[in-house]
Amino acid sequence: MTGGRIVVGVDGSEPSLKALKWAAAQAALTGDTLHAVISWEYPASWATLMPGVPPEFDPEQLARQILDQSLAQALTPEEAAAATRTVVGGNAAQALIDQAEGAALLVVGDRGYSGFKAAVLGSVSSNVAQHAPCPVVVVRGETA
């Protein structure tokens, strides 16, 4: 069966780039389309943590740039051009779960930019593995 959609979570981290490469290779094998998704959200204490943030700062535009750069870095120009891209405001795990509705596969890296480098499996990958509406592949990096 071909013509499905593979959703891949991207945040610019090395594990997400590995997941992106894996998802693109899988899409090439299956004939599915590649759908790259990045999410962004303001921290709950944004105003107190970042009092000097300029008013023109646009986190959605920054997320879009990270997504574009990640595709350019990880994929061939042809693969990057063929991929659909979605920028979603909100929680990363929920955004991926929502975007995976009706997908053939959801692909994520084992951990991203969470600050907990020692975690065996990141909170986003763990959450989507438990709650996604389709099969999930967690692409793992090398062991340290």
Coordinates of N, CA, C and O in Angstrom, one line a residue:
M1 N 0.8 -1.2 0.0 CA 0.0 0.0 0.0 C 0.9 1.2 0.0 O 1.8 1.4 0.8
T2 N 0.7 2.2 -0.9 CA 1.4 3.4 -1.0 C 0.5 4.6 -0.9 O -0.7 4.4 -0.9
G3 N 1.1 5.7 -0.9 CA 0.3 6.9 -0.9 C -0.1 7.4 0.5 O -0.9 8.3 0.7
G4 N 0.5 6.8 1.6 CA 0.3 7.3 2.9 C 1.1 8.5 3.3 O 1.8 9.1 2.4
R5 N 1.1 8.8 4.5 CA 1.9 10.0 5.0 C 2.7 9.6 6.2 O 2.2 8.9 7.1
I6 N 4.0 9.9 6.2 CA 4.8 9.7 7.4 C 5.1 11.1 8.0 O 5.6 12.0 7.4
V7 N 4.7 11.2 9.3 CA 4.9 12.4 10.0 C 6.2 12.3 10.8 O 6.4 11.3 11.5
V8 N 7.0 13.3 10.8 CA 8.2 13.3 11.6 C 8.4 14.6 12.4 O 8.1 15.7 11.9
G9 N 8.7 14.4 13.7 CA 8.9 15.6 14.6 C 10.3 16.1 14.4 O 11.3 15.4 14.4
V10 N 10.4 17.4 14.3 CA 11.7 18.1 14.1 C 11.8 19.2 15.1 O 10.8 20.0 15.3
D11 N 13.0 19.3 15.8 CA 13.2 20.5 16.6 C 14.6 21.0 16.4 O 15.1 21.9 17.1
G12 N 15.3 20.5 15.4 CA 16.7 21.0 15.1 C 17.8 20.3 15.9 O 19.0 20.4 15.6
S13 N 17.4 19.4 16.9 CA 18.4 18.6 17.6 C 19.0 17.5 16.7 O 18.4 17.1 15.7
E14 N 20.1 17.0 17.1 CA 20.7 15.9 16.4 C 19.8 14.7 16.3 O 19.7 14.1 15.2
P15 N 19.2 14.3 17.4 CA 18.2 13.1 17.3 C 17.1 13.4 16.4 O 16.7 12.5 15.7
S16 N 16.6 14.6 16.3 CA 15.5 14.9 15.3 C 16.0 14.9 13.9 O 15.2 14.5 13.0
L17 N 17.2 15.3 13.7 CA 17.8 15.2 12.3 C 17.9 13.7 11.9 O 17.7 13.4 10.7
K18 N 18.4 12.9 12.8 CA 18.4 11.4 12.5 C 17.1 10.9 12.2 O 16.9 10.1 11.3
A19 N 16.1 11.3 13.0 CA 14.7 10.8 12.7 C 14.2 11.3 11.4 O 13.5 10.6 10.6
L20 N 14.6 12.5 11.0 CA 14.2 13.1 9.7 C 14.8 12.3 8.6 O 14.1 11.9 7.6
K21 N 16.1 12.0 8.7 CA 16.7 11.1 7.7 C 16.1 9.8 7.6 O 15.8 9.2 6.5
W22 N 15.8 9.2 8.7 CA 15.2 7.8 8.7 C 13.8 7.9 8.1 O 13.5 7.0 7.3
A23 N 13.0 8.9 8.4 CA 11.7 9.0 7.9 C 11.7 9.2 6.4 O 10.9 8.7 5.7
A24 N 12.6 10.0 5.9 CA 12.8 10.3 4.5 C 13.1 9.0 3.7 O 12.6 8.7 2.7
A25 N 14.0 8.2 4.3 CA 14.4 6.9 3.7 C 13.2 6.0 3.7 O 13.0 5.3 2.7
Q26 N 12.4 5.9 4.8 CA 11.3 5.1 4.8 C 10.2 5.5 3.8 O 9.6 4.7 3.1
A27 N 10.0 6.8 3.7 CA 9.1 7.3 2.7 C 9.5 6.9 1.3 O 8.6 6.6 0.5
A28 N 10.8 7.0 1.0 CA 11.3 6.6 -0.3 C 11.0 5.1 -0.6 O 10.6 4.7 -1.7
L29 N 11.1 4.3 0.5 CA 10.9 2.8 0.3 C 9.4 2.5 0.1 O 9.0 1.6 -0.6
T30 N 8.5 3.3 0.8 CA 7.1 2.9 0.8 C 6.3 3.7 -0.2 O 5.1 3.4 -0.4
G31 N 6.8 4.8 -0.7 CA 6.1 5.7 -1.6 C 5.2 6.7 -0.8 O 4.3 7.3 -1.4
D32 N 5.3 6.7 0.5 CA 4.5 7.7 1.3 C 5.1 9.1 1.2 O 6.3 9.2 0.8
T33 N 4.3 10.1 1.5 CA 4.8 11.4 1.6 C 5.4 11.7 2.9 O 5.1 11.1 3.9
L34 N 6.3 12.7 3.0 CA 7.0 13.0 4.2 C 6.4 14.4 4.7 O 6.3 15.3 4.0
H35 N 6.0 14.4 6.0 CA 5.4 15.5 6.6 C 6.2 15.9 7.8 O 6.1 15.2 8.8
A36 N 6.9 17.0 7.7 CA 7.8 17.4 8.9 C 7.0 18.4 9.7 O 6.5 19.4 9.2
V37 N 7.1 18.2 11.0 CA 6.3 19.0 12.0 C 7.2 19.6 13.0 O 8.0 18.8 13.6
I38 N 7.1 20.9 13.3 CA 7.8 21.5 14.4 C 6.7 22.3 15.2 O 5.8 22.8 14.6
S39 N 6.9 22.3 16.5 CA 6.0 23.1 17.4 C 6.8 24.1 18.2 O 8.0 23.9 18.4
W40 N 6.1 25.1 18.7 CA 6.7 26.1 19.5 C 5.6 26.5 20.6 O 4.4 26.4 20.3
E41 N 6.1 26.9 21.7 CA 5.2 27.5 22.7 C 5.9 28.4 23.6 O 7.1 28.2 23.8
Y42 N 5.2 29.4 24.2 CA 5.8 30.3 25.1 C 5.9 29.5 26.5 O 5.0 28.8 26.9
P43 N 7.1 29.6 27.2 CA 7.1 29.0 28.5 C 6.1 29.7 29.4 O 5.7 30.8 29.2
A44 N 5.6 28.9 30.4 CA 4.6 29.5 31.3 C 5.1 30.7 32.0 O 4.3 31.6 32.3
S45 N 6.4 30.8 32.3 CA 6.9 32.0 33.0 C 7.7 32.9 32.0 O 8.7 33.5 32.4
W46 N 7.2 33.0 30.8 CA 7.9 33.7 29.8 C 8.3 35.2 30.2 O 9.5 35.6 30.1
A47 N 7.4 35.9 30.8 CA 7.7 37.3 31.1 C 8.7 37.4 32.2 O 9.6 38.3 32.1
T48 N 8.8 36.5 33.2 CA 9.7 36.6 34.2 C 11.1 36.1 33.8 O 12.1 36.5 34.3
L49 N 11.1 35.1 32.9 CA 12.3 34.5 32.5 C 13.1 35.3 31.4 O 14.3 35.4 31.4
M50 N 12.3 36.0 30.6 CA 12.9 36.7 29.5 C 12.4 38.2 29.4 O 11.7 38.5 28.5
P51 N 12.7 39.0 30.4 CA 12.1 40.3 30.5 C 12.6 41.2 29.3 O 11.9 42.2 29.0
G52 N 13.7 40.9 28.8 CA 14.3 41.8 27.7 C 14.0 41.3 26.3 O 14.7 41.7 25.4
V53 N 13.0 40.4 26.1 CA 12.7 39.9 24.8 C 12.1 41.1 23.9 O 11.2 41.7 24.3
P54 N 12.7 41.3 22.8 CA 12.2 42.4 21.9 C 10.8 42.1 21.4 O 10.5 41.0 21.2
P55 N 10.0 43.1 21.3 CA 8.6 42.9 20.9 C 8.5 42.3 19.5 O 7.5 41.6 19.2
E56 N 9.5 42.5 18.7 CA 9.4 41.9 17.3 C 9.8 40.4 17.3 O 9.8 39.8 16.2
F57 N 10.3 39.9 18.4 CA 10.6 38.4 18.4 C 9.4 37.6 18.1 O 8.3 37.8 18.6
D58 N 9.6 36.7 17.1 CA 8.5 35.9 16.6 C 8.9 34.4 16.7 O 9.6 33.9 15.9
P59 N 8.4 33.7 17.8 CA 8.8 32.3 18.0 C 8.3 31.4 16.8 O 8.9 30.4 16.5
E60 N 7.2 31.8 16.2 CA 6.7 30.9 15.1 C 7.6 31.0 13.9 O 7.9 30.0 13.3
Q61 N 8.1 32.2 13.6 CA 9.0 32.4 12.5 C 10.4 31.7 12.8 O 11.0 31.1 11.9
L62 N 10.8 31.8 14.1 CA 12.0 31.0 14.5 C 11.9 29.5 14.3 O 12.7 28.9 13.7
A63 N 10.7 29.0 14.7 CA 10.4 27.6 14.5 C 10.4 27.2 13.0 O 11.0 26.2 12.6
R64 N 9.9 28.1 12.2 CA 9.8 27.8 10.7 C 11.3 27.8 10.2 O 11.6 27.0 9.3
Q65 N 12.1 28.7 10.6 CA 13.5 28.7 10.2 C 14.2 27.5 10.6 O 15.0 26.9 9.8
I66 N 14.0 27.0 11.9 CA 14.6 25.8 12.3 C 14.2 24.6 11.5 O 15.0 23.7 11.1
L67 N 12.9 24.6 11.2 CA 12.4 23.5 10.3 C 13.0 23.5 9.0 O 13.5 22.5 8.5
D68 N 13.0 24.7 8.3 CA 13.6 24.8 7.0 C 15.1 24.4 7.0 O 15.6 23.7 6.2
Q69 N 15.9 24.9 8.0 CA 17.3 24.6 8.1 C 17.5 23.1 8.4 O 18.4 22.5 7.8
S70 N 16.7 22.5 9.2 CA 16.8 21.0 9.5 C 16.6 20.2 8.2 O 17.3 19.3 8.0
L71 N 15.6 20.5 7.5 CA 15.3 19.8 6.2 C 16.5 20.0 5.2 O 16.9 19.0 4.6
A72 N 17.0 21.2 5.1 CA 18.1 21.5 4.2 C 19.4 20.7 4.7 O 20.1 20.2 3.8
Q73 N 19.6 20.6 6.0 CA 20.7 19.9 6.5 C 20.7 18.4 6.4 O 21.6 17.8 6.1
A74 N 19.5 17.8 6.7 CA 19.4 16.4 6.8 C 19.0 15.7 5.5 O 19.3 14.5 5.4
L75 N 18.4 16.4 4.6 CA 17.8 15.7 3.4 C 18.5 16.2 2.1 O 19.1 17.3 2.1
T76 N 18.3 15.5 1.1 CA 18.7 15.9 -0.2 C 17.8 17.1 -0.7 O 16.7 17.2 -0.1
P77 N 18.2 17.9 -1.6 CA 17.4 19.0 -2.0 C 16.0 18.5 -2.6 O 15.0 19.1 -2.3
E78 N 16.0 17.4 -3.2 CA 14.8 16.8 -3.8 C 13.9 16.3 -2.7 O 12.7 16.6 -2.7
E79 N 14.4 15.7 -1.6 CA 13.6 15.2 -0.5 C 13.0 16.4 0.2 O 11.9 16.4 0.6
A80 N 13.9 17.4 0.5 CA 13.4 18.6 1.2 C 12.3 19.3 0.5 O 11.3 19.8 1.1
A81 N 12.4 19.4 -0.8 CA 11.4 20.1 -1.6 C 10.1 19.3 -1.6 O 9.0 20.0 -1.7
A82 N 10.2 18.0 -1.6 CA 9.0 17.2 -1.6 C 8.2 17.1 -0.3 O 7.1 16.8 -0.2
A83 N 8.9 17.4 0.8 CA 8.3 17.3 2.1 C 7.3 18.4 2.4 O 7.6 19.6 2.0
T84 N 6.2 18.1 3.0 CA 5.3 19.2 3.5 C 5.8 19.6 4.9 O 6.4 18.8 5.6
R85 N 5.6 20.8 5.2 CA 6.1 21.4 6.5 C 4.9 22.0 7.2 O 4.1 22.7 6.7
T86 N 4.9 21.8 8.5 CA 3.9 22.3 9.4 C 4.5 22.9 10.6 O 5.3 22.2 11.3
V87 N 4.1 24.1 11.0 CA 4.6 24.8 12.2 C 3.3 24.9 13.1 O 2.3 25.5 12.6
V88 N 3.4 24.4 14.3 CA 2.2 24.4 15.2 C 2.5 25.0 16.5 O 3.6 24.7 17.1
G89 N 1.7 25.9 16.9 CA 1.8 26.5 18.2 C 1.2 25.6 19.3 O 0.1 25.1 19.1
G90 N 2.0 25.3 20.3 CA 1.5 24.4 21.3 C 2.5 23.3 21.8 O 3.6 23.3 21.3
N91 N 2.0 22.5 22.6 CA 2.8 21.4 23.2 C 3.3 20.5 22.1 O 2.5 20.0 21.2
A92 N 4.6 20.1 22.1 CA 5.2 19.3 21.0 C 4.5 17.9 20.9 O 4.2 17.5 19.8
A93 N 4.4 17.2 22.0 CA 3.8 15.9 21.9 C 2.4 15.9 21.4 O 2.0 15.2 20.5
Q94 N 1.6 16.9 21.9 CA 0.2 17.0 21.4 C 0.1 17.4 20.0 O -0.7 16.9 19.2
A95 N 1.0 18.3 19.5 CA 1.0 18.7 18.1 C 1.3 17.5 17.2 O 0.7 17.3 16.2
L96 N 2.3 16.7 17.6 CA 2.6 15.5 16.8 C 1.5 14.5 16.8 O 1.2 13.9 15.8
I97 N 0.9 14.2 18.0 CA -0.2 13.3 18.0 C -1.4 13.8 17.1 O -2.0 13.0 16.4
D98 N -1.7 15.1 17.2 CA -2.7 15.6 16.3 C -2.4 15.5 14.8 O -3.2 15.1 14.0
Q99 N -1.1 15.8 14.5 CA -0.7 15.8 13.1 C -0.7 14.4 12.6 O -0.8 14.1 11.4
A100 N -0.5 13.4 13.5 CA -0.4 12.0 13.1 C -1.7 11.3 12.8 O -1.8 10.2 12.4
E101 N -2.8 12.0 13.0 CA -4.1 11.5 12.8 C -4.2 11.1 11.3 O -4.0 11.9 10.4
G102 N -4.5 9.8 11.0 CA -4.6 9.3 9.7 C -3.3 9.0 9.0 O -3.3 8.6 7.8
A103 N -2.2 9.2 9.7 CA -0.9 8.9 9.1 C -0.5 7.5 9.1 O -1.1 6.7 9.9
A104 N 0.4 7.0 8.2 CA 0.8 5.7 8.2 C 1.8 5.4 9.3 O 1.9 4.3 9.9
L105 N 2.6 6.5 9.7 CA 3.7 6.3 10.7 C 4.0 7.7 11.3 O 3.9 8.7 10.6
L106 N 4.4 7.7 12.6 CA 4.9 8.9 13.2 C 6.4 8.5 13.7 O 6.6 7.5 14.3
V107 N 7.3 9.4 13.3 CA 8.7 9.2 13.6 C 9.2 10.3 14.4 O 9.0 11.5 14.1
V108 N 9.9 10.0 15.5 CA 10.6 11.0 16.4 C 12.0 10.5 16.8 O 12.3 9.3 16.8
G109 N 12.8 11.5 17.2 CA 14.1 11.1 17.8 C 13.9 10.7 19.2 O 12.8 10.9 19.8
D110 N 14.9 10.1 19.8 CA 14.8 9.6 21.2 C 14.8 10.7 22.2 O 14.3 10.5 23.3
R111 N 15.3 11.8 21.9 CA 15.2 13.0 22.8 C 15.6 14.2 22.0 O 16.3 14.2 21.0
G112 N 15.1 15.4 22.4 CA 15.3 16.6 21.7 C 15.9 17.7 22.7 O 16.6 17.3 23.6
Y113 N 15.5 18.9 22.5 CA 16.0 20.0 23.3 C 15.1 20.2 24.5 O 14.3 21.1 24.6
S114 N 15.3 19.3 25.5 CA 14.5 19.4 26.7 C 15.3 19.8 27.9 O 14.7 20.2 28.9
G115 N 16.6 19.7 27.8 CA 17.5 20.0 28.9 C 17.8 18.8 29.8 O 18.7 18.9 30.6
F116 N 17.1 17.7 29.6 CA 17.4 16.5 30.4 C 18.2 15.5 29.5 O 17.7 14.5 29.1
K117 N 19.5 15.8 29.3 CA 20.3 15.0 28.4 C 20.5 13.6 28.9 O 20.8 12.7 28.1
A118 N 20.4 13.3 30.2 CA 20.6 12.0 30.7 C 19.4 11.1 30.5 O 19.5 9.9 30.8
A119 N 18.3 11.6 30.1 CA 17.1 10.8 30.0 C 17.3 9.7 29.0 O 17.8 9.9 27.9
V120 N 16.7 8.5 29.3 CA 16.8 7.4 28.4 C 15.9 7.7 27.2 O 16.3 7.4 26.0
L121 N 14.8 8.2 27.4 CA 13.8 8.5 26.4 C 13.2 9.8 26.7 O 12.8 10.0 27.8
G122 N 13.1 10.7 25.8 CA 12.6 12.0 26.0 C 11.1 12.0 26.3 O 10.4 11.1 26.0
S123 N 10.6 13.1 26.9 CA 9.2 13.2 27.3 C 8.3 13.2 26.1 O 7.2 12.6 26.1
V124 N 8.7 13.9 25.0 CA 7.9 13.9 23.8 C 7.8 12.5 23.1 O 6.7 12.0 22.8
S125 N 9.0 11.9 23.0 CA 9.0 10.6 22.3 C 8.2 9.6 23.2 O 7.5 8.7 22.6
S126 N 8.4 9.6 24.5 CA 7.6 8.7 25.4 C 6.1 9.0 25.3 O 5.3 8.0 25.2
N127 N 5.7 10.2 25.3 CA 4.3 10.6 25.2 C 3.7 10.2 23.9 O 2.6 9.6 23.9
V128 N 4.3 10.4 22.8 CA 3.7 10.0 21.5 C 3.7 8.5 21.3 O 2.8 8.0 20.7
A129 N 4.7 7.8 21.8 CA 4.7 6.4 21.8 C 3.5 5.8 22.5 O 3.0 4.8 22.1
Q130 N 3.1 6.4 23.5 CA 1.9 6.0 24.3 C 0.6 6.4 23.7 O -0.4 5.7 23.9
H131 N 0.5 7.5 23.0 CA -0.8 8.1 22.7 C -1.0 8.3 21.2 O -2.1 8.8 20.8
A132 N -0.1 8.1 20.3 CA -0.3 8.3 18.9 C -1.3 7.5 18.3 O -1.5 6.3 18.7
P133 N -2.0 8.0 17.3 CA -3.1 7.3 16.6 C -2.6 6.4 15.5 O -3.4 5.8 14.7
C134 N -1.3 6.2 15.4 CA -0.7 5.3 14.4 C 0.6 4.7 14.9 O 1.0 5.1 16.0
P135 N 1.2 3.8 14.2 CA 2.5 3.2 14.6 C 3.5 4.3 14.8 O 3.5 5.3 14.1
V136 N 4.4 4.1 15.8 CA 5.5 5.1 16.1 C 6.8 4.5 16.0 O 7.0 3.3 16.4
V137 N 7.8 5.2 15.4 CA 9.2 4.7 15.4 C 10.0 5.8 16.1 O 9.9 7.0 15.8
V138 N 10.7 5.3 17.1 CA 11.6 6.2 17.9 C 13.0 5.9 17.4 O 13.5 4.8 17.6
V139 N 13.6 6.8 16.7 CA 15.0 6.7 16.2 C 16.0 7.0 17.3 O 16.0 8.1 17.8
R140 N 16.8 6.0 17.6 CA 17.7 6.2 18.7 C 19.1 6.5 18.2 O 19.5 6.1 17.1
G141 N 19.8 7.3 19.0 CA 21.2 7.7 18.6 C 22.2 6.7 19.2 O 21.8 5.6 19.7
E142 N 23.4 7.0 19.1 CA 24.4 6.1 19.6 C 24.4 6.2 21.1 O 24.1 7.2 21.7
T143 N 24.8 5.1 21.8 CA 24.8 5.1 23.2 C 26.1 5.8 23.7 O 27.1 5.7 23.0
A144 N 26.0 6.4 24.8 CA 27.2 7.2 25.3 C 28.1 6.3 26.2 O 27.6 5.4 26.8

